[in-house]
Coordinates of C-alpha atoms in Angstrom, one line a residue:
Chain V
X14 CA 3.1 24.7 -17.3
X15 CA 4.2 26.5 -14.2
X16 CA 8.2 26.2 -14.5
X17 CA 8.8 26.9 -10.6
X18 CA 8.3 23.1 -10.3
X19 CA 11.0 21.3 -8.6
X20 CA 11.8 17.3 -9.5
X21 CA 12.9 15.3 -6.5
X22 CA 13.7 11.5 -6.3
X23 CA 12.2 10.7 -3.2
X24 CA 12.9 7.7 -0.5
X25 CA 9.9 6.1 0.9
X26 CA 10.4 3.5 3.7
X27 CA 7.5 1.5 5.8
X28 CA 7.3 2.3 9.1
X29 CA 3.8 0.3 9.4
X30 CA 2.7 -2.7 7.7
X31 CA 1.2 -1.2 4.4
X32 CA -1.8 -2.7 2.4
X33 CA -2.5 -1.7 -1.1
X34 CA -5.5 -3.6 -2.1
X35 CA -4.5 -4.5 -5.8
X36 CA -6.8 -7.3 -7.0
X37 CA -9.4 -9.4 -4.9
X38 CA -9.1 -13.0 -5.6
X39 CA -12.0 -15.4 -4.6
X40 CA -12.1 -17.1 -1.3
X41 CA -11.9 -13.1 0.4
X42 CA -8.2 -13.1 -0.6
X43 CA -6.5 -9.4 -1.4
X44 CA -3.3 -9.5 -3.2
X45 CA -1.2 -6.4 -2.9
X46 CA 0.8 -5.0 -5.7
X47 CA 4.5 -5.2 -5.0
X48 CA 5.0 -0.9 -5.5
X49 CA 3.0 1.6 -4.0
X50 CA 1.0 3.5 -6.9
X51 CA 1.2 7.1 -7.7
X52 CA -2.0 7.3 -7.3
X53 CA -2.1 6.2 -3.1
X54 CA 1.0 8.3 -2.6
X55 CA -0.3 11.8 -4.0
X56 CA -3.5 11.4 -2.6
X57 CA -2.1 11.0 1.3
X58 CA 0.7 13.4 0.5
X59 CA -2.3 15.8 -1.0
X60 CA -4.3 15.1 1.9
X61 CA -1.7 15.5 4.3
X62 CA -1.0 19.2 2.9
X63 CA -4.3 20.2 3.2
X64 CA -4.8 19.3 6.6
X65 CA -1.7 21.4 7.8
X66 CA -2.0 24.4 5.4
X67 CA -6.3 24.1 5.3
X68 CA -8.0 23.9 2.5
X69 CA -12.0 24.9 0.3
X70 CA -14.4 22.1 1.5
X71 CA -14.2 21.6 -2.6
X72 CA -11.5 18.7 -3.3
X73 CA -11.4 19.7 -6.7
X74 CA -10.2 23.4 -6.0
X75 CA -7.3 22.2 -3.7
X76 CA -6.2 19.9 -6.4
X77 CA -6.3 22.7 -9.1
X78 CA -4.2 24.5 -6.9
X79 CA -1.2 22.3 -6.5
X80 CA 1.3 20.8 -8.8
X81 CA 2.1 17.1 -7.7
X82 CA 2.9 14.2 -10.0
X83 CA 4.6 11.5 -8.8
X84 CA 5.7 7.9 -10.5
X85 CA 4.7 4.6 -8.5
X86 CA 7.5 4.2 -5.3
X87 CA 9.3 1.2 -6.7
X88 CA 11.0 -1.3 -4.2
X89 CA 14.6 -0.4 -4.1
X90 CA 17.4 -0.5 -1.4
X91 CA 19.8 1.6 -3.6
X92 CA 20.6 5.4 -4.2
X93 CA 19.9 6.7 -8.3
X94 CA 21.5 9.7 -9.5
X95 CA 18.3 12.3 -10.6
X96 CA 19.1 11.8 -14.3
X97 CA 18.9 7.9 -14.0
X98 CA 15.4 5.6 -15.2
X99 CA 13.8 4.3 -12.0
X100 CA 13.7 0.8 -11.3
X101 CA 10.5 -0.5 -13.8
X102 CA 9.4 -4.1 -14.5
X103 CA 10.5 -3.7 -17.8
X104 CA 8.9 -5.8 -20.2
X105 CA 11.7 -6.3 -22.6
X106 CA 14.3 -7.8 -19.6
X107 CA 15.9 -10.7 -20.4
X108 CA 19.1 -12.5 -18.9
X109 CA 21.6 -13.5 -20.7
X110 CA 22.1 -17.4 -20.1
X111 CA 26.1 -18.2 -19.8
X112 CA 26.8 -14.9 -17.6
X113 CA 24.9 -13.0 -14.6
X114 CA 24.1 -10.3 -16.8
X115 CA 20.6 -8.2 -18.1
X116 CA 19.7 -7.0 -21.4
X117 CA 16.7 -5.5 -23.0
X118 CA 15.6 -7.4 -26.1
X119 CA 13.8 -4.3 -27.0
X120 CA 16.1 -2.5 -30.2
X121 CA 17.2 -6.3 -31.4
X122 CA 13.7 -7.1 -31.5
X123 CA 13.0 -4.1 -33.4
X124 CA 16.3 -4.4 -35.6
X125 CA 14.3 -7.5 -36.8
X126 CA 10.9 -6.2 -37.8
X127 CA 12.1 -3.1 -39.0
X128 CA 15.6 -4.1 -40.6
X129 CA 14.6 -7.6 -41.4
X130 CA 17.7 -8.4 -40.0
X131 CA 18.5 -12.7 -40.2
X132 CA 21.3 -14.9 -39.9
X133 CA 22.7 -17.4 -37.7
X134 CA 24.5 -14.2 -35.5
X135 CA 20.9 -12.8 -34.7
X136 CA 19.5 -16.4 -33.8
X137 CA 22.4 -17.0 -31.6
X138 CA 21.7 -13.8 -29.9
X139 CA 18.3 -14.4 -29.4
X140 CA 18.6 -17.9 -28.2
X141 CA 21.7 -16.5 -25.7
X142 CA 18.8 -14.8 -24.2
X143 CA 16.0 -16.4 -21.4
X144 CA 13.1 -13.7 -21.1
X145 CA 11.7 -15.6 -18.5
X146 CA 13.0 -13.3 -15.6
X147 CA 9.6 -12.8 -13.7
X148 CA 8.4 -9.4 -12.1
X149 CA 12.0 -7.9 -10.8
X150 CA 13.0 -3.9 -10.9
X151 CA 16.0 -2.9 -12.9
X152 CA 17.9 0.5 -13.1
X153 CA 21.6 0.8 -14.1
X154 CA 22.9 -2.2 -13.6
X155 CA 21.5 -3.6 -10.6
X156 CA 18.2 -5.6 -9.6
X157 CA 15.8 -6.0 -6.9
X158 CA 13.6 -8.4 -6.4
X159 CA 10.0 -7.7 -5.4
X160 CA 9.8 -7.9 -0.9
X161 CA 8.2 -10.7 0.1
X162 CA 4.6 -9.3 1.5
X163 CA 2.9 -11.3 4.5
X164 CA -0.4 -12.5 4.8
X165 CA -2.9 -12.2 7.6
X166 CA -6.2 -13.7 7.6
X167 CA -8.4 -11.2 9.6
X168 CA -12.0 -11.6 11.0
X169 CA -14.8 -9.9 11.7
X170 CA -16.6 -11.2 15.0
X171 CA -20.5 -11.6 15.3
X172 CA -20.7 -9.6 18.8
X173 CA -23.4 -12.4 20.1
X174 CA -21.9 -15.6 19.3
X175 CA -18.0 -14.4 19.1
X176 CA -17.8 -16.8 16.0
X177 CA -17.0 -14.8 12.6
X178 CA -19.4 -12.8 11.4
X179 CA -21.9 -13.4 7.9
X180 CA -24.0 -11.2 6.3
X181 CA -26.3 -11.4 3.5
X182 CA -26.5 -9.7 0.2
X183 CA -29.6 -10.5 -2.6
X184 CA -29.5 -13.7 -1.1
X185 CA -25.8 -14.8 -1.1
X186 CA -24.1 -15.5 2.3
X187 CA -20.9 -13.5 2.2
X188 CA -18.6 -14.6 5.2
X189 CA -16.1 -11.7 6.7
X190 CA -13.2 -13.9 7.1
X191 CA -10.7 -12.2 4.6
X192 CA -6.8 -12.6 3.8
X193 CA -5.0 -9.9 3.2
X194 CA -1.3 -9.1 1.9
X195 CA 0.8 -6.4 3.3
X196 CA 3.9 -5.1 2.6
X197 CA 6.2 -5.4 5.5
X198 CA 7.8 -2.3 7.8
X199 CA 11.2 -1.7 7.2
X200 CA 11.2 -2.0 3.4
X201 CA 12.6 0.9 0.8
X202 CA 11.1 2.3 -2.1
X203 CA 12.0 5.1 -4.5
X204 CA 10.2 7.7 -6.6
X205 CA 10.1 10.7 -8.8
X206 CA 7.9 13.4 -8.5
X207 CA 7.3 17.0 -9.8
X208 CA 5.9 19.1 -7.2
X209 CA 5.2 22.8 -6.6
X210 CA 7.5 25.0 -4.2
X211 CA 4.7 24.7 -1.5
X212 CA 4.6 21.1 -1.4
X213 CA 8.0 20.8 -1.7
X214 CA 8.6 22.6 1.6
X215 CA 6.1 20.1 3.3
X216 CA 8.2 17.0 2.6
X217 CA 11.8 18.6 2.6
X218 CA 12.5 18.0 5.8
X219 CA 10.7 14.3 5.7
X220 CA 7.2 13.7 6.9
X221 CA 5.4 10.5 8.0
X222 CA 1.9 9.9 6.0
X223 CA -0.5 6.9 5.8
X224 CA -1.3 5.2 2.5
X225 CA -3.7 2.5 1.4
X226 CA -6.4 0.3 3.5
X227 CA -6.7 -0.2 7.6
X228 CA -5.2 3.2 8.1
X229 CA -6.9 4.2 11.6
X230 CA -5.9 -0.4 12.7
X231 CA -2.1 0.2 12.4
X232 CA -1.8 -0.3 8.9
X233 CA 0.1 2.3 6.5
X234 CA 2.3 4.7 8.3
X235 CA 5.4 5.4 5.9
X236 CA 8.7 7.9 6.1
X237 CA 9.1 10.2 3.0
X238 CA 12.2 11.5 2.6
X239 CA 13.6 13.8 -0.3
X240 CA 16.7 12.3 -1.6
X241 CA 17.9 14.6 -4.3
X242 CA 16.3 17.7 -6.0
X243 CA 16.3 19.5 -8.3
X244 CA 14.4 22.5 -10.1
X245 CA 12.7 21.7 -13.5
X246 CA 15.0 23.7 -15.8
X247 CA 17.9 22.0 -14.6
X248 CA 16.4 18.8 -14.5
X249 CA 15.5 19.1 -18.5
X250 CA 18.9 20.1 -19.4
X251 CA 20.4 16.6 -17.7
X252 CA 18.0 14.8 -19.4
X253 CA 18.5 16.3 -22.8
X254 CA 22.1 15.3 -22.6
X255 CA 21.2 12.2 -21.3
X256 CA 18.6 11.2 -24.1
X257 CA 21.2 12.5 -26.6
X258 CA 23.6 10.1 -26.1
X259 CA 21.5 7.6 -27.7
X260 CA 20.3 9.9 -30.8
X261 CA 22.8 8.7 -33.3
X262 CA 20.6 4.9 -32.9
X263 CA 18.2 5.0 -35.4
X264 CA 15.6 3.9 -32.5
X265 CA 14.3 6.0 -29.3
X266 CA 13.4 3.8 -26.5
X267 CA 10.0 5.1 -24.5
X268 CA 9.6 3.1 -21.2
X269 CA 6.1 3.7 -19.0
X270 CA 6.6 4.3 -15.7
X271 CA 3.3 5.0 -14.5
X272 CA 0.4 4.7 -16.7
X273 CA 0.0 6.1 -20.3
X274 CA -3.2 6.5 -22.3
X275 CA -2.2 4.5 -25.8
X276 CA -3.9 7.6 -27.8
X277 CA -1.4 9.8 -25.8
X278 CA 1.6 8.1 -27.1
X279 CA 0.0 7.7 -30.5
X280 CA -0.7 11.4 -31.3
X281 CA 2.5 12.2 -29.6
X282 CA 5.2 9.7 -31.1
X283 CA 3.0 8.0 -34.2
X284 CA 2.8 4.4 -34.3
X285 CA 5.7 2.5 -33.0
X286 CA 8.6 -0.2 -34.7
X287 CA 8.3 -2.4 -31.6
X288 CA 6.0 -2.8 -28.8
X289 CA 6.0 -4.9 -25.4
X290 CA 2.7 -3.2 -23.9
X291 CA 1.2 -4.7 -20.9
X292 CA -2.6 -3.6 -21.2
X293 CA -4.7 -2.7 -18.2
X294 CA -7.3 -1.3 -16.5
X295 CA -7.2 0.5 -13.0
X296 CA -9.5 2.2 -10.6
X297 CA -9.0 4.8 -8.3
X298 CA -11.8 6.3 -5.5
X299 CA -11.8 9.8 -5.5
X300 CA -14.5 12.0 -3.7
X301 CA -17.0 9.8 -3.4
X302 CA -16.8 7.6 -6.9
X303 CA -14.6 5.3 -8.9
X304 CA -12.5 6.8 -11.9
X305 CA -11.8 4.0 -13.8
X306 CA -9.0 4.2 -17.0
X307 CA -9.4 0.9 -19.7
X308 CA -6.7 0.1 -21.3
X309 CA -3.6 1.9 -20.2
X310 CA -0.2 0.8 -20.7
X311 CA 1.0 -0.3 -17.7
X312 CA 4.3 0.6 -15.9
X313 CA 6.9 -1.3 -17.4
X314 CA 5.6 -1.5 -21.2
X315 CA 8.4 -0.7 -23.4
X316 CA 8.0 1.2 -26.9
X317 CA 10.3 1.6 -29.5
X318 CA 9.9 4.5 -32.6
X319 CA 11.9 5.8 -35.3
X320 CA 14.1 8.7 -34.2
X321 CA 12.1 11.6 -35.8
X322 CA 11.2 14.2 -32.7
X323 CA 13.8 16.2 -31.2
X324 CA 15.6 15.8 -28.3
X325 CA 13.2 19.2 -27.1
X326 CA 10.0 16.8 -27.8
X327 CA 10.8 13.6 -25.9
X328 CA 12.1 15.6 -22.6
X329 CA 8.9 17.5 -23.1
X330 CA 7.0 14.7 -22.8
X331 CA 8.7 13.3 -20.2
X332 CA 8.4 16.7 -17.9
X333 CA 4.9 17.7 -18.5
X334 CA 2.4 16.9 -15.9
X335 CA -1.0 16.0 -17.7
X336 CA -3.2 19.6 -17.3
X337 CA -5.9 17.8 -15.7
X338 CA -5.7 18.0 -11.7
X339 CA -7.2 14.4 -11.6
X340 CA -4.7 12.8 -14.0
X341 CA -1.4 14.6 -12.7
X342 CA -2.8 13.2 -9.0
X343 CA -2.9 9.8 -10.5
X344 CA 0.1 9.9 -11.9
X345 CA -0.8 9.3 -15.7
X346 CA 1.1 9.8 -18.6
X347 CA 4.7 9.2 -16.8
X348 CA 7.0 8.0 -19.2
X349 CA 10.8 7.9 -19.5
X350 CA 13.1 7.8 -22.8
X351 CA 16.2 6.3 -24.0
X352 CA 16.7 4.1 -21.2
X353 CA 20.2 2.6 -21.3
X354 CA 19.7 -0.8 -20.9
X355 CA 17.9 -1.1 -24.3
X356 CA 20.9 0.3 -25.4
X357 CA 23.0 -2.5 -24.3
X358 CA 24.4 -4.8 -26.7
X359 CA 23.3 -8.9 -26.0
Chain X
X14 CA -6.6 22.2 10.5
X15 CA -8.2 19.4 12.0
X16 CA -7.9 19.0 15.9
X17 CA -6.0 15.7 16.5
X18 CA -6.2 14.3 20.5
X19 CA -4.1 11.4 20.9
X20 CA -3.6 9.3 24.3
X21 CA -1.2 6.5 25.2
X22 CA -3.1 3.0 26.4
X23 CA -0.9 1.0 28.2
X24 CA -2.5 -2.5 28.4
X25 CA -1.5 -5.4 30.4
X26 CA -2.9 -9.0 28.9
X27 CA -3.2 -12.1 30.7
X28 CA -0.8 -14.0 28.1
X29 CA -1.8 -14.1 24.0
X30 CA -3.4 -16.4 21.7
X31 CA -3.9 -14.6 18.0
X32 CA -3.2 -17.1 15.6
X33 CA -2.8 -17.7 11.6
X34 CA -3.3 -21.3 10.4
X35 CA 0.0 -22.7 9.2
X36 CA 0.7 -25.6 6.6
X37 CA 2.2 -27.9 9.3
X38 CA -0.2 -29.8 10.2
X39 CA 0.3 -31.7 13.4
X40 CA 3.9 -30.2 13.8
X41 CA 2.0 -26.5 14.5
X42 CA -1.1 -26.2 13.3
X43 CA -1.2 -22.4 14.3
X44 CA 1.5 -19.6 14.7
X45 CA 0.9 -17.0 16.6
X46 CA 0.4 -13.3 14.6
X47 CA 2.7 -11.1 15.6
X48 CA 2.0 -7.8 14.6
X49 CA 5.4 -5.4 13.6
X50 CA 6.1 -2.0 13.3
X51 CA 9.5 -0.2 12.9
X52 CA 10.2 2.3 15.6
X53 CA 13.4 4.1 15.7
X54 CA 14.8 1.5 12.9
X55 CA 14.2 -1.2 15.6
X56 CA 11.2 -3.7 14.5
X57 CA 9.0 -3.6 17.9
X58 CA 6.1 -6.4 17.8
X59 CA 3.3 -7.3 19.3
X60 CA 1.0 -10.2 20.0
X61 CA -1.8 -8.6 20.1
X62 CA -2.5 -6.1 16.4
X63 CA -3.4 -3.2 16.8
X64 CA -6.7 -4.1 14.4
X65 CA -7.8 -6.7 17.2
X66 CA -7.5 -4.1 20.5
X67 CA -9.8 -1.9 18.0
X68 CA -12.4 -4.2 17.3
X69 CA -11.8 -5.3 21.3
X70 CA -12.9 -1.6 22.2
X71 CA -15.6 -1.5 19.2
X72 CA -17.2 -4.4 21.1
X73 CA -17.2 -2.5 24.3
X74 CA -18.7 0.7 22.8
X75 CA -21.3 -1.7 21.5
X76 CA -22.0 -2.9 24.8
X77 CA -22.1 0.4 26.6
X78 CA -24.2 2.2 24.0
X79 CA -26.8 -0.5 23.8
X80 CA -27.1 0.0 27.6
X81 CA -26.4 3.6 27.9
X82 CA -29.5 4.2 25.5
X83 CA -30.7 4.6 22.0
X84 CA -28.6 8.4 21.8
X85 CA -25.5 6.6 21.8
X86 CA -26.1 5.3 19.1
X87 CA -24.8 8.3 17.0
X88 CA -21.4 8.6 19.3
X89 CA -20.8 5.3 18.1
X90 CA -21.1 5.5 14.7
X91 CA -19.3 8.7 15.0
X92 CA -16.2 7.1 17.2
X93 CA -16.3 3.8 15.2
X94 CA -17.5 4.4 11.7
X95 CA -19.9 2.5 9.7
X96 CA -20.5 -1.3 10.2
X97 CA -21.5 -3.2 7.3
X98 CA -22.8 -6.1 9.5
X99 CA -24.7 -3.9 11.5
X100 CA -23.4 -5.9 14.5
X101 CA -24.4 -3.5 17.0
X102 CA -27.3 -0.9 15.7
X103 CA -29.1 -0.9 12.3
X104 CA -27.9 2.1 10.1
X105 CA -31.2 3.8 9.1
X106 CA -29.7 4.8 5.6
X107 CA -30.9 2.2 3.1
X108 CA -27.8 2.1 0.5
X109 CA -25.5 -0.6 0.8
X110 CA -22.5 0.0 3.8
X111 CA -18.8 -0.1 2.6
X112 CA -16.1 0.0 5.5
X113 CA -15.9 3.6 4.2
X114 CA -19.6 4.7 4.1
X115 CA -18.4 6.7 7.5
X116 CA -15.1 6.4 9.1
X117 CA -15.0 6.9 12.2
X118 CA -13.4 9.6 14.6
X119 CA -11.0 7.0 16.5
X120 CA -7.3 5.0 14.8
X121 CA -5.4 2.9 16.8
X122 CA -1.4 2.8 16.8
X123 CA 1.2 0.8 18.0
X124 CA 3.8 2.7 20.4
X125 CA 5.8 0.2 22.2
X126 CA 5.4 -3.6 22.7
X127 CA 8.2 -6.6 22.5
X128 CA 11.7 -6.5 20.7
X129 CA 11.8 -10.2 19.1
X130 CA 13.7 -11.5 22.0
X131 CA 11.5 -10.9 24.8
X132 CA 8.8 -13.2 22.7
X133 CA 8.3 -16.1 25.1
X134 CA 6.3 -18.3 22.6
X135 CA 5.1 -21.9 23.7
X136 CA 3.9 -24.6 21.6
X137 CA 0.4 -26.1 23.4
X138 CA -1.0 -29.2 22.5
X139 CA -5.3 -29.0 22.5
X140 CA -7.7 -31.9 22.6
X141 CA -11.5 -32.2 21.9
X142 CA -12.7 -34.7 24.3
X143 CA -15.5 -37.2 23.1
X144 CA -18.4 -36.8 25.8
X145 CA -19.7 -40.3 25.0
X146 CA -16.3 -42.2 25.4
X147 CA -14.6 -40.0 27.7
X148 CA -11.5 -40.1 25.1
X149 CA -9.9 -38.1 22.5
X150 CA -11.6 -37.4 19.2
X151 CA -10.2 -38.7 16.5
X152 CA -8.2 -35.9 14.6
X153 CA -8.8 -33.7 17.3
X154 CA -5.3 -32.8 18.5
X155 CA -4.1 -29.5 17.3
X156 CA -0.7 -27.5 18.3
X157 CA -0.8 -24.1 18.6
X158 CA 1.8 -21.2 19.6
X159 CA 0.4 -19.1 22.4
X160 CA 1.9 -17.3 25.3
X161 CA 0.8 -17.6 28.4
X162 CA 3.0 -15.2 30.7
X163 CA 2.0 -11.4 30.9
X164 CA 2.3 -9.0 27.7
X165 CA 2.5 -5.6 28.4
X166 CA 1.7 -3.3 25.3
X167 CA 1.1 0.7 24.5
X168 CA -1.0 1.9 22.1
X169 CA -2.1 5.4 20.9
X170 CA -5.6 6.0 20.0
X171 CA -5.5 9.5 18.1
X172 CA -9.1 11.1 17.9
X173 CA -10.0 13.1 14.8
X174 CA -12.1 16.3 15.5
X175 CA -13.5 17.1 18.7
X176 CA -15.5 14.9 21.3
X177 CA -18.7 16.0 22.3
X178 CA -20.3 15.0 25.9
X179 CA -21.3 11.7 24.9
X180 CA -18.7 10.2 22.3
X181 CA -16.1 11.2 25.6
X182 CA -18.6 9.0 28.1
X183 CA -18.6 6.0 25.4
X184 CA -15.3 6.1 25.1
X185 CA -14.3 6.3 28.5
X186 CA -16.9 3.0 29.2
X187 CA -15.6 1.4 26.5
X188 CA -12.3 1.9 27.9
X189 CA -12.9 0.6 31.2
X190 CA -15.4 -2.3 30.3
X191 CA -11.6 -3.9 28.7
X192 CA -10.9 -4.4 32.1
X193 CA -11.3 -8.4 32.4
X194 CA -12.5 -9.0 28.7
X195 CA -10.5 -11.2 26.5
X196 CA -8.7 -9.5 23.8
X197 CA -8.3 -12.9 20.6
X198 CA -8.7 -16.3 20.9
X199 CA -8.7 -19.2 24.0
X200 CA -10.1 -16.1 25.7
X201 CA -12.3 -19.0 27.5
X202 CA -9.3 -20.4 29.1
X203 CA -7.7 -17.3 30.3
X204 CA -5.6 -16.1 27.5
X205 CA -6.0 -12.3 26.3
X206 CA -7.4 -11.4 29.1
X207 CA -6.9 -7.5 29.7
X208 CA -5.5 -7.1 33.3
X209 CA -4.8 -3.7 33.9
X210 CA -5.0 -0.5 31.8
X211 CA -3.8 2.9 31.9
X212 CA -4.5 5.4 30.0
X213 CA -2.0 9.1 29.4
X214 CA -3.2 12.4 27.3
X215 CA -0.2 13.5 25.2

């Protein structure tokens, strides 16, 4: 791995409405996915370099030539130190019912299975706990909830008859009237990423890009802005010290924050003590055709192991791009240890 | 690097009538879209999206290319990009049209339009009348937010790659066939209408 990789935490705000097609319901109704995927932000930022600087007609060249793997842009209206876990939907959240305060049930959970921990003192701390917190974004302390997206039924007029348009496929009727949700303009996200030098000095000063669907309607525009950086040698000594201060639990915490092949994890880490794994599947269009990935891990699974790899191996894992062009692009294989909420005691 | 030619539209519309359905029925029935951008950390809106003056100006390049003659028809499939109705020519390629088949040369953005104050929104009553009995259907009466005094809006259109001879002569038709065509709904009754429109190279 090329070490002249920097790390920045980056601020992404919508300038535009932005529309990140995430699943289509019936009835023509898009939803969008509350964060904007790696995936959408490397390959506008990507594109956006290689219109400036020029590029080989061959997409696949220009991606072998520069180093950018980001983590979804997660909705957040506050500032993170570079060492700190972004704000993931982490599975293992719960609130803790008499006061206003979060816990992961994660290492108790674990403690359980492993230990085969009982007693009234563990069933009072479980039932002290309500799971049921819903899709929010944690990191140190604090919480955000996802932004409320608008929706806009749009329409696609027959030029003739000025009514909305229909068309026919093998025989169905498919009519172009067609809801979709958008995230609003004015709202903040946050992200990691490790970049090269070159890209780095395209987005240092802040650029303005367009991400997602309707791009050319007014749809998409958004403000990147670095936040904090960092180069990668620096950045692994922070987060050595920062893992380490949970080494003497007999547990390491592994949260997703992208999207993580299970294998990966597997060959990597063994099997785990404890797992809250939300499965997916995703699809990306790259060049042309669909690269779809079964199930991944989504962002905010939580894993727990048995403290047997070095300090050295989990911030190696958590600062390696994939070597793949394609999967550093998407984003895959983000993941983030030793979390310290998991850490809490309920 | 890609040439990029972007020009400022200022359009003037003969009041506004782009509406979602609502869930209050017979209170309003629909609300006007209003279509927001941040500029300068202000939120600037505007009646009319910048999706709907696109597929306004599509319409018009459909118009003038099915009069200007069958070798328009590539300048507007290169301006517009691909159609999967095939509203205005049949694509000749047999595989199935996605909204990104082609995309087409032209994007349009918002530059300056209405701070939330200057939104002079009314609440109309409509009626459907009954022909035979000369009175008002029965479950007919709808309210809707419109507004009905002048909007005055700027877009950009930015231009990807060069214009050749005739995508510059189908743009600049389109352009001016606006003038006097209804931009969104109640378009039949005078709203949308485009009054004037001026166009600036940047």
């Amino acid at each position: 791995m090329d070490r002249r990789l920097i790390v920045i935490l980056g601020r992404v705000k919508t300038l535009e409405p932005v529309v990140i097609r995430g699943r289509y319901n019936r009835g023509g109704f898009y939803r969008s996915l509350p964060y904007l995927p790696s995936s959408t932000f490397s390959g506008a930022l990507i594109s956006h370099y290689f219109q400036e600087k020029g590029g080989s007609d061959n997409i696949y060249e220009n991606l072998a030539q520069r180093y950018v793997w980001f983590s979804h842009a997660y909705p957040w209206e506050e500032n993170l130190d570079m060492g700190d876990p972004l704000p993931l939907p982490l599975r293992t959240l719960a609130k803790k019912r008499e006061e206003d305060k979060y816990v992961s049930t994660a290492v108790i959970a674990a403690r359980i299975i492993a230990e085969m921990l009982i007693g009234n003192e563990i069933v009072d701390k479980i039932r002290n706990l309500d799971p049921k917190v819903g899709t929010v974004f944690f990191s140190t302390g604090k919480l955000q909830k996802p932004y409320d997206l608008e929706a806009y039924t749009h329409v696609s007029i027959n030029f003739h008859s000025r009514t909305h348009e229909v068309i026919r496929r093998r025989e169905e009727k498919i009519g172009l009237l067609y809801t979709i949700e958008s995230i609003p303009p004015g709202k903040n996200f946050i992200l990691k990423g490790f970049i090269d030098e070159e890209v780095y000095d395209t987005i240092k000063k802040g650029i303005k890009i367009k991400v997602g669907s309707c791009r050319n309607k007014g749809y998409g525009e958004i403000e990147v802005k670095v936040l904090k950086e960092m180069n990668l040698d620096e950045y692994i000594e922070l987060r050595k010290d920062l893992i380490a201060k949970y080494m003497e639990s007999k547990y390491v915490a592994l949260d997703v924050v992208t999207w993580a092949f299970p294998q990966y994890l597997e060959e990597n880490l063994g099997l785990p003590v404890y797992e809250r794994f939300r499965r997916g599947h995703f699809k990306v269009w790259l060049n042309g055709k669909f690269y779809i990935y079964r199930n991944m891990a989504m962002t905010g699974s939580v894993f727990l192991y048995k403290k047997e790899k070095t300090v050295d191996k989990y911030v190696e894992m958590e600062t390696t791009p994939p070597d793949d062009p394609i999967s550093r692009l998407h984003g895959l294989n983000m993941v983030f240890f030793n979390n310290p909420i998991h850490f809490i005691e309920g | 690097m890609k040439l990029l030619v972007k020009f400022k539209v200022k359009v003037k519309f003969k009041g506004a009538h782009i509406v979602q359905p609502t869930n209050e029925v017979r209170k309003l029935d629909y609300k006007l879209t209003l279509y927001k951008k941040l500029i300068c950390d202000k939120i600037v809106v505007s009646p009319i999206p910048p999706t709907s003056f696109r597929g306004a100006l599509r319409h018009m390049a459909c118009i003038a290319a099915r009069n200007l003659g069958d070798e328009y028809r590539e300048a507007y499939f290169s301006l517009f990009g691909s159609d999967i109705t095939q509203r205005c020519f049949k694509e000749e390629k047999n595989e199935e049209l996605t909204p990104s088949t082609r995309e087409g040369k032209i994007s349009i953005e918002l530059l300056e339009g209405l701070s939330v104050r200057d939104g002079n929104f009314e609440v109309r009553p409509r009626i459907r009348i009954d022909v035979k009995k000369g009175v008002v259907e029965e479950g007919a009466l709808v309210f809707s937010e419109a507004i009905s005094k002048d909007v005055e809006v700027v877009f950009r259109i930015k231009i990807q790659g060069e214009l050749n001879e005739k995508e510059k002569k189908l743009l600049q038709s389109a352009l001016s066939l606006l003038k006097g065509w209804g931009v969104g709904g109640w378009g039949s009754i005078g709203f949308g209408i485009v009054e004037s429109i001026e166009i600036e190279e940047e």
